[in-house]
XYZ file of C-alpha atoms in Angstrom:
183
model
C 17.649 -117.204 -14.469
C 14.189 -116.342 -14.219
C 14.705 -115.430 -10.707
C 17.655 -113.245 -11.513
C 15.761 -111.705 -14.256
C 12.883 -110.940 -11.945
C 15.184 -109.463 -9.396
C 16.745 -107.316 -12.045
C 13.388 -106.409 -13.322
C 12.190 -105.579 -9.835
C 15.277 -103.532 -9.156
C 14.841 -101.815 -12.468
C 11.191 -101.197 -11.727
C 12.014 -99.860 -8.266
C 14.712 -97.644 -9.703
C 12.287 -96.406 -12.317
C 9.687 -95.671 -9.649
C 12.298 -93.956 -7.480
C 13.448 -91.984 -10.500
C 9.855 -91.026 -11.382
C 9.119 -90.063 -7.757
C 12.356 -88.136 -7.607
C 11.517 -86.459 -10.904
C 7.999 -85.737 -9.593
C 9.490 -84.279 -6.422
C 11.847 -82.068 -8.421
C 9.013 -80.952 -10.716
C 6.772 -80.257 -7.708
C 9.539 -78.217 -6.097
C 10.135 -76.366 -9.347
C 6.374 -75.805 -9.698
C 6.179 -74.324 -6.191
C 9.225 -72.173 -6.897
C 7.675 -71.051 -10.196
C 4.367 -70.287 -8.426
C 6.263 -68.165 -5.902
C 8.077 -66.362 -8.682
C 4.754 -65.928 -10.531
C 3.205 -64.357 -7.433
C 6.232 -62.066 -7.064
C 6.154 -61.203 -10.757
C 2.391 -60.549 -10.624
C 2.913 -58.276 -7.628
C 5.736 -56.475 -9.447
C 3.605 -56.131 -12.601
C 0.733 -54.737 -10.519
C 3.157 -52.391 -8.793
C 4.609 -51.313 -12.165
C 1.094 -50.764 -13.559
C 0.230 -48.589 -10.589
C 3.505 -46.707 -11.023
C 2.806 -46.336 -14.743
C -0.716 -45.025 -13.985
C 0.686 -42.616 -11.396
C 3.352 -41.413 -13.834
C 0.758 -41.029 -16.580
C -1.458 -38.982 -14.254
C 1.552 -36.906 -13.197
C 2.416 -36.399 -16.873
C -1.146 -35.211 -17.566
C -0.978 -32.823 -14.614
C 2.397 -31.487 -15.752
C 1.135 -31.028 -19.321
C -1.881 -29.149 -18.009
C 0.354 -27.041 -15.782
C 2.706 -26.443 -18.731
C -0.203 -25.294 -20.889
C -1.394 -22.941 -18.161
C 2.141 -21.641 -17.685
C 2.498 -21.074 -21.440
C -0.760 -19.099 -21.457
C 0.427 -17.051 -18.501
C 3.772 -16.501 -20.205
C 2.032 -15.282 -23.361
C -0.105 -12.910 -21.286
C 3.023 -11.636 -19.536
C 4.744 -11.160 -22.913
C 1.777 -9.132 -24.180
C 1.757 -7.097 -20.980
C 5.511 -6.570 -21.301
C 5.124 -5.353 -24.883
C 2.346 -2.970 -23.823
C 4.478 -1.733 -20.951
C 7.421 -1.193 -23.317
C 5.185 0.789 -25.659
C 3.897 2.865 -22.756
C 7.481 3.389 -21.578
C 8.489 4.569 -25.056
C 5.558 6.995 -25.099
C 6.445 8.266 -21.624
C 10.104 8.643 -22.652
C 9.062 10.608 -25.741
C 6.825 12.851 -23.652
C 9.636 13.278 -21.142
C 12.100 14.295 -23.849
C 9.508 16.718 -25.279
C 8.943 18.171 -21.832
C 12.691 18.525 -21.348
C 12.923 20.363 -24.663
C 9.971 22.576 -23.703
C 11.572 23.193 -20.334
C 14.839 24.219 -22.004
C 12.955 26.587 -24.332
C 11.040 28.053 -21.399
C 14.229 28.502 -19.396
C 15.808 30.377 -22.317
C 12.669 32.504 -22.644
C 12.730 33.188 -18.909
C 16.381 34.202 -19.074
C 15.701 36.460 -22.069
C 12.768 38.080 -20.250
C 14.836 38.601 -17.112
C 17.530 40.284 -19.178
C 14.899 42.525 -20.769
C 13.456 43.441 -17.383
C 16.846 44.590 -16.166
C 17.253 46.941 -19.105
C 14.982 50.021 -19.196
C 15.081 50.239 -22.962
C 14.192 46.577 -23.279
C 11.449 47.002 -20.672
C 9.826 49.811 -22.704
C 10.064 47.642 -25.801
C 8.420 44.746 -23.935
C 5.590 47.015 -22.725
C 4.953 48.183 -26.297
C 4.874 44.547 -27.469
C 2.400 43.632 -24.715
C 0.173 46.598 -25.631
C 0.332 45.577 -29.286
C -0.584 41.992 -28.362
C -3.530 43.211 -26.249
C -4.751 45.400 -29.122
C -4.473 42.487 -31.571
C -6.437 40.258 -29.185
C -9.188 42.884 -28.843
C -9.412 43.220 -32.623
C -9.635 39.436 -33.002
C -12.346 39.259 -30.331
C -14.292 42.056 -32.058
C -14.065 40.304 -35.431
C -15.126 37.017 -33.856
C -18.149 38.634 -32.147
C -19.067 40.387 -35.395
C -18.900 37.113 -37.314
C -21.004 35.324 -34.679
C -23.597 38.121 -34.749
C -23.753 37.915 -38.548
C -24.370 34.166 -38.297
C -27.126 34.723 -35.715
C -28.707 37.414 -37.925
C -28.563 35.080 -40.927
C -30.296 32.328 -38.939
C -32.997 34.697 -37.700
C -33.480 35.998 -41.217
C -33.908 32.440 -42.488
C -36.526 31.786 -39.836
C -38.256 35.169 -40.164
C -40.607 36.706 -42.768
C -38.231 39.434 -44.092
C -40.378 42.265 -42.892
C -43.655 41.283 -44.539
C -46.831 41.729 -42.503
C -48.681 38.698 -43.885
C -47.461 35.152 -44.034
C -49.540 32.210 -45.269
C -52.625 34.406 -45.361
C -52.396 35.509 -41.726
C -51.354 38.844 -40.356
C -48.127 38.811 -38.423
C -48.520 42.355 -37.151
C -49.689 42.404 -33.599
C -52.885 44.264 -33.436
C -53.314 46.471 -30.427
C -56.706 46.165 -28.973
C -57.416 48.489 -26.152
C -60.370 47.564 -24.047
C -61.603 50.105 -21.570
C -64.286 49.385 -19.091
C -66.350 52.412 -17.935
C -69.127 52.382 -15.514
C -72.470 53.475 -16.906
C -74.467 56.012 -14.902
């Protein structure tokens, strides 16, 4: 019995050792597989980090570009508003010029009609003479007013006809010096 027991014990011990070795083998295989997966995962994580860094840098570049584009867009909007204002001004001037042109065309037509009529032509000549006379009168009055202003300024600067100012004579004395030879 002892012998049977020892055999059983030996078999049990051998089976235990085989089981432990087998378990060790399986664990070792699983460890190697896990190490391989860890290396792959580490490589993927590194790759993802690089991709994340690249995407972050690209995001920063795009944000910078977006900011620049917004600034340019604002400048273009301001320029567009200024251009619209200028266009409105030009359109107003154009409409004024068209109105002036229409008035001038009517005036031209009226004058042409007057030139073709002798009576109207005489009337036009009288009007022109009257205008010329009025202009001459206005020029005369303007010159007279300017001369009065000049006279007033000279009077303010002058001595009002007095011969002495501040104790000194203002009258130019005439000294005649004659040189005669003595014989």
